[in-house]
Coordinates of C-alpha atoms in Angstrom, one line a residue:
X1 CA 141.2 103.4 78.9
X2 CA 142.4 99.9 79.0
X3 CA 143.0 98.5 82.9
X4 CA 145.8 95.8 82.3
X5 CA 146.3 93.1 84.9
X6 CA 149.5 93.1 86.7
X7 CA 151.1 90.5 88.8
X8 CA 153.8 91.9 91.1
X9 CA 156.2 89.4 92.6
X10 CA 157.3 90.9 96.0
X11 CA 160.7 89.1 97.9
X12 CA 160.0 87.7 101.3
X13 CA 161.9 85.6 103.6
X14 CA 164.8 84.0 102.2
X15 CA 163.6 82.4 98.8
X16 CA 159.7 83.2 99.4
X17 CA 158.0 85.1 96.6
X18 CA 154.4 86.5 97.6
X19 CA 152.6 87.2 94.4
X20 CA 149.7 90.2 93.9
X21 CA 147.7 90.5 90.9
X22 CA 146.2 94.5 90.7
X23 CA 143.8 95.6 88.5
X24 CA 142.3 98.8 88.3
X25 CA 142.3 100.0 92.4
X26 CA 142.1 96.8 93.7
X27 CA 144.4 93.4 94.6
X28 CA 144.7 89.9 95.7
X29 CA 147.3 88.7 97.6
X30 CA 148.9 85.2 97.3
X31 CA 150.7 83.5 100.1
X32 CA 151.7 86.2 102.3
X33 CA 154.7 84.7 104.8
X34 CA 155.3 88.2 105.7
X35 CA 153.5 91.5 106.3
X36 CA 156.1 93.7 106.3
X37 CA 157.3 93.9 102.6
X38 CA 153.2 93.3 101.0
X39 CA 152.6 96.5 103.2
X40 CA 155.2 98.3 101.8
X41 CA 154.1 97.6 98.1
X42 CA 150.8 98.8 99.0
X43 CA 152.3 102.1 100.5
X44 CA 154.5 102.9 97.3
X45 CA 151.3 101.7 95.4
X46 CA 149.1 103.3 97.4
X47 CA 146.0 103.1 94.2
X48 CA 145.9 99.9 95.3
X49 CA 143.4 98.6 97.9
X50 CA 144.0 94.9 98.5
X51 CA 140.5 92.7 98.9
X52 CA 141.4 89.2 99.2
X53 CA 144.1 86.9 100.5
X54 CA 144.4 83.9 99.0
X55 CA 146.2 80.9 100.7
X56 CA 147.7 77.5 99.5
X57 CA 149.0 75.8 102.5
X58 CA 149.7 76.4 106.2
X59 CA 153.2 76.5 106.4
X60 CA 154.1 79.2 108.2
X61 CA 156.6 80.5 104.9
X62 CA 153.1 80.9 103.5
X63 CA 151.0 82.1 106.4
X64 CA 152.8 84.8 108.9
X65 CA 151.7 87.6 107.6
X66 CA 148.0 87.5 107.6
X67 CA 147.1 88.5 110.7
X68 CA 148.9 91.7 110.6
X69 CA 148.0 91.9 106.9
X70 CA 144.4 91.8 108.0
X71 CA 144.6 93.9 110.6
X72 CA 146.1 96.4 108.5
X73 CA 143.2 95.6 105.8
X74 CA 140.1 94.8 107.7
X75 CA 137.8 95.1 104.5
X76 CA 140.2 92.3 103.1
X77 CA 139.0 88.9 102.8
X78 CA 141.2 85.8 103.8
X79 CA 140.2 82.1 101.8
X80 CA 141.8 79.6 102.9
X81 CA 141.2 75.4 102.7
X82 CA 139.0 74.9 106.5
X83 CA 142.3 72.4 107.5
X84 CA 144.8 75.7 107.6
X85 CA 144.0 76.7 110.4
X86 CA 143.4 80.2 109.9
X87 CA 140.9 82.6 112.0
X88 CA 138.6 84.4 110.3
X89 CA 139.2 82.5 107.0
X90 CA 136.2 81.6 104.6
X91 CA 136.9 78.0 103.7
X92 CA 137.5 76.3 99.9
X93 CA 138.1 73.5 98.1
X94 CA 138.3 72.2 94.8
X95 CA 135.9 73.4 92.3
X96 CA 135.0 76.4 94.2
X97 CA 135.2 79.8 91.8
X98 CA 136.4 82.8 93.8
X99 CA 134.8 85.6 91.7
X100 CA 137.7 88.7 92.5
X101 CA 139.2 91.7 90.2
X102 CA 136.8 90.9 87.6
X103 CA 138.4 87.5 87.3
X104 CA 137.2 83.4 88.2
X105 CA 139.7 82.3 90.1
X106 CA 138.9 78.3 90.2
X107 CA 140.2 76.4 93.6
X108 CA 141.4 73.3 92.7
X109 CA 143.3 70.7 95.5
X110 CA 146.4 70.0 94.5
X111 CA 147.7 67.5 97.7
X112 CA 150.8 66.1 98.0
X113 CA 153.3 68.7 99.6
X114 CA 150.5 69.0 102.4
X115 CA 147.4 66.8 102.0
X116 CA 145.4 70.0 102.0
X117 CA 146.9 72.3 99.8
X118 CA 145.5 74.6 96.9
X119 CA 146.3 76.1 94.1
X120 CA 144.3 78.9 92.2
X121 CA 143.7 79.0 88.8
X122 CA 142.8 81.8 86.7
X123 CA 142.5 83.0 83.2
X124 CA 144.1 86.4 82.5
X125 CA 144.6 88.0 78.7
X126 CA 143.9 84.5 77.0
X127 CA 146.5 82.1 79.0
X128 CA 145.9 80.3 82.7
X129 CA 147.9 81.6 85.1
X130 CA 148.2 79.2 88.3
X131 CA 149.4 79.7 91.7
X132 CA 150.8 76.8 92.7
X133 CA 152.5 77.5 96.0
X134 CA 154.6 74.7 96.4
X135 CA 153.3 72.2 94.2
X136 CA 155.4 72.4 91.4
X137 CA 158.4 74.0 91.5
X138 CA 160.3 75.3 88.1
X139 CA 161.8 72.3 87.4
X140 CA 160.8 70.5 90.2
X141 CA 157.9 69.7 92.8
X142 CA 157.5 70.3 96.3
X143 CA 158.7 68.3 99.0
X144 CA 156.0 65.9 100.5
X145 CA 155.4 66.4 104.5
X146 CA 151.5 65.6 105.1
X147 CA 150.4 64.4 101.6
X148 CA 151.5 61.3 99.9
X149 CA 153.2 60.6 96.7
X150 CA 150.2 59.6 94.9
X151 CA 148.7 62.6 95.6
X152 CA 151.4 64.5 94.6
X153 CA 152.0 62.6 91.4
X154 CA 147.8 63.4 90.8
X155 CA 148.4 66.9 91.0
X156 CA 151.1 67.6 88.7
X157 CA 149.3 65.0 86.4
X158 CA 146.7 67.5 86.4
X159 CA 148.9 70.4 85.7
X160 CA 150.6 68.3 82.7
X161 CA 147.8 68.3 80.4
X162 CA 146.8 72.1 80.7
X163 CA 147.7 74.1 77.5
X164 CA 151.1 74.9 76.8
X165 CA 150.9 78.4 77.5
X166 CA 149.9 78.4 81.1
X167 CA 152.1 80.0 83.6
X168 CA 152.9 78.9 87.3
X169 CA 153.4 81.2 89.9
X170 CA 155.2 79.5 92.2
X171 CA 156.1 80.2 95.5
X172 CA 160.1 79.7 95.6
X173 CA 163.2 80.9 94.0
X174 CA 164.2 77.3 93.8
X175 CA 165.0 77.2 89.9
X176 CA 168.9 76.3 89.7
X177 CA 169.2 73.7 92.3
X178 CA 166.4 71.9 90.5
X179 CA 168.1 72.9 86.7
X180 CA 171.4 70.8 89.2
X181 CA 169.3 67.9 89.6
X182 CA 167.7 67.6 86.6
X183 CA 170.4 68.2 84.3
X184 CA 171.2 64.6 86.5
X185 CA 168.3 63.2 86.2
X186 CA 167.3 64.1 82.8
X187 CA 167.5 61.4 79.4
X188 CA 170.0 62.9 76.8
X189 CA 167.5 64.6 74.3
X190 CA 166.6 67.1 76.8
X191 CA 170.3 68.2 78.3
X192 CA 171.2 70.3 75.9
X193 CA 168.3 72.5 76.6
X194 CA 168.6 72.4 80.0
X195 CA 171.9 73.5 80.4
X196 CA 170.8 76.6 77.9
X197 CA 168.5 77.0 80.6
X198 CA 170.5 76.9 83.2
X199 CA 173.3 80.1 81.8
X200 CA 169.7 82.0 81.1
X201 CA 168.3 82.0 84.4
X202 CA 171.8 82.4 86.3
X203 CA 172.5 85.4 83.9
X204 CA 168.7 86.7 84.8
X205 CA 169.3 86.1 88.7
X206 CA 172.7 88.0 88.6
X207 CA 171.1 90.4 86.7
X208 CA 168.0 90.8 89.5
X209 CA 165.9 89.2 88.1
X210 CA 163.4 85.9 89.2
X211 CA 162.7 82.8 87.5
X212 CA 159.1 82.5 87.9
X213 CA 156.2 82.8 86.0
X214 CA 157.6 79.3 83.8
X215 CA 155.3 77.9 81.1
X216 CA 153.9 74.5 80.8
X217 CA 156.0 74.2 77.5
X218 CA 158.9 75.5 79.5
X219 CA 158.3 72.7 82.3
X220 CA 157.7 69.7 79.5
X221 CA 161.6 70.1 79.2
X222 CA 163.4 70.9 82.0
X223 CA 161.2 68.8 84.5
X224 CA 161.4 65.4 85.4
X225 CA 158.6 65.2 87.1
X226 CA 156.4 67.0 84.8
X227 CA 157.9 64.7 82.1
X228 CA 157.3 61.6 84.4
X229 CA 153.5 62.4 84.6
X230 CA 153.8 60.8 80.6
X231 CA 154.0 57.4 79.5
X232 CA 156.4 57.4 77.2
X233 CA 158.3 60.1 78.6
X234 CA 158.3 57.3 82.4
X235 CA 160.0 55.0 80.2
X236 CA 163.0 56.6 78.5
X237 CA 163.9 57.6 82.1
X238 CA 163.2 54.6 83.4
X239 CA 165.4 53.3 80.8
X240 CA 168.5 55.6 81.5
X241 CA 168.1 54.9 85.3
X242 CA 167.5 51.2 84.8
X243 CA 164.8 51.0 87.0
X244 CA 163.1 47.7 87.1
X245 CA 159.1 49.6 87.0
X246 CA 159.1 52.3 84.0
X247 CA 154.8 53.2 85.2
X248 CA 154.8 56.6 85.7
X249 CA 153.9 56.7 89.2
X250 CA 156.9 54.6 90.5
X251 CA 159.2 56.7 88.1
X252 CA 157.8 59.6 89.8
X253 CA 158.5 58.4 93.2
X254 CA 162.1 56.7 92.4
X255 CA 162.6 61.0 91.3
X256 CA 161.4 62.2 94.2
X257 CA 163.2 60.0 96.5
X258 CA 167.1 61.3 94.7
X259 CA 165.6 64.8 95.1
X260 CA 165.0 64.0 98.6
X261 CA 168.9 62.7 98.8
X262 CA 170.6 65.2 96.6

């Protein structure tokens, strides 16, 4: 009998998702801001046994519920970057391979939001799946508190050149705000897609459901910042904003500043 992988997203907070990927009797755990609701998933799913925590930042959002989670779980394992700040974590960076459910989950450092956060990438049924926390955003990025600009900009760089197909798992139900702001930002060849988009994922929230996983090919048109990580791409927005610099790392920045604003 085939044992598929399944990612669960489970509702925290007020816009969190925590995500946990099962296979066979066991799970890992992404991001857990809460205990509460990742305990009651393992109590209706009770063939589950969860063996790892895996964590991308230290905001809280991203962070409360380990303790209790591990307490709950003491045969669970927490990773975690050694500047979190987390008890009891075993610490990784980039390049590490976290070797869990059968799978290589590859750290990489993806700075910029914080200047130590990590995302986790890992191939599942022929496509990378990456959990980005709040890195990138479906059609957007995060906002940067410890990290800089430049950092930020390297990161989704690095995201921008991974095959179409790969999905991000981020962190936030943040999708129509930044569909809002990008159907400002946008240059005309993509706005008719966007506000396509936009009646999809309304229609889908409505209807229950989430946003999240999006695909890189997905991103490549409905965000700017994605799109800004390209030359060519830099200067046709550069050109519709009139902005003086059309390199892709001041376009970059001139977005993140109005998304800052807006």
């Amino acid at each position: 009998m085939m044992h598929k992988y399944q990612i669960h997203a489970i509702r925290a907070l007020q816009d969190n998702y925590i995500w946990v990927i099962c296979h066979k009797n066991q799970a890992v755990i992404i991001d857990p801001g809460s205990a509460d609701e990742v305990i009651e998933f393992f109590n209706k799913n009770n063939q589950y046994q969860p063996i790892a925590i895996l964590i991308t930042h230290h905001h809280h959002d991203h962070t409360g519920g380990v303790a209790q989670l591990i307490a709950s779980y003491p045969e669970c394992k927490l990773y975690a970057h050694q500047q979190h700040g987390l008890d009891g974590a075993n610490s990784v960076n980039d390049g590490d391979v976290l070797g869990l459910l059968g799978l290589d989950f590859v750290v990489w450092q993806t700075a910029g939001h914080t200047d130590s956060h990590l995302s986790y990438v890992v191939s599942i049924d022929g496509s990378y799946r990456i959990f980005c926390g709040d890195t990138l955003f479906s059609a957007g990025c995060g906002r940067i508190f410890t990290g800089t600009t430049e950092q930020l900009f390297a990161s989704i760089s690095r995201f921008a050149v991974m095959p179409e197909d790969t999905l991000f798992y981020a962190a936030h139900e943040y999708t129509l705000a930044n569909l809002k702001f990008a159907s400002m930002m946008a240059t005309d060849n993509y706005q008719e897609f966007i506000q396509q988009y936009t009646k999809q994922i309304s229609q889908k929230i409505l209807d229950g459901g989430i946003s999240l996983p999006t695909s890189l090919a997905n991103e490549r048109k409905i965000n700017v910042f994605v799109q800004a990580c390209d030359e060519q791409l830099a200067k046709r927005l550069a050109d519709k904003h009139r902005l003086m610099d059309n390199t892709p790392l001041v376009v970059f920045a001139w977005l993140r500043e109005q998304k800052n604003q807006a």
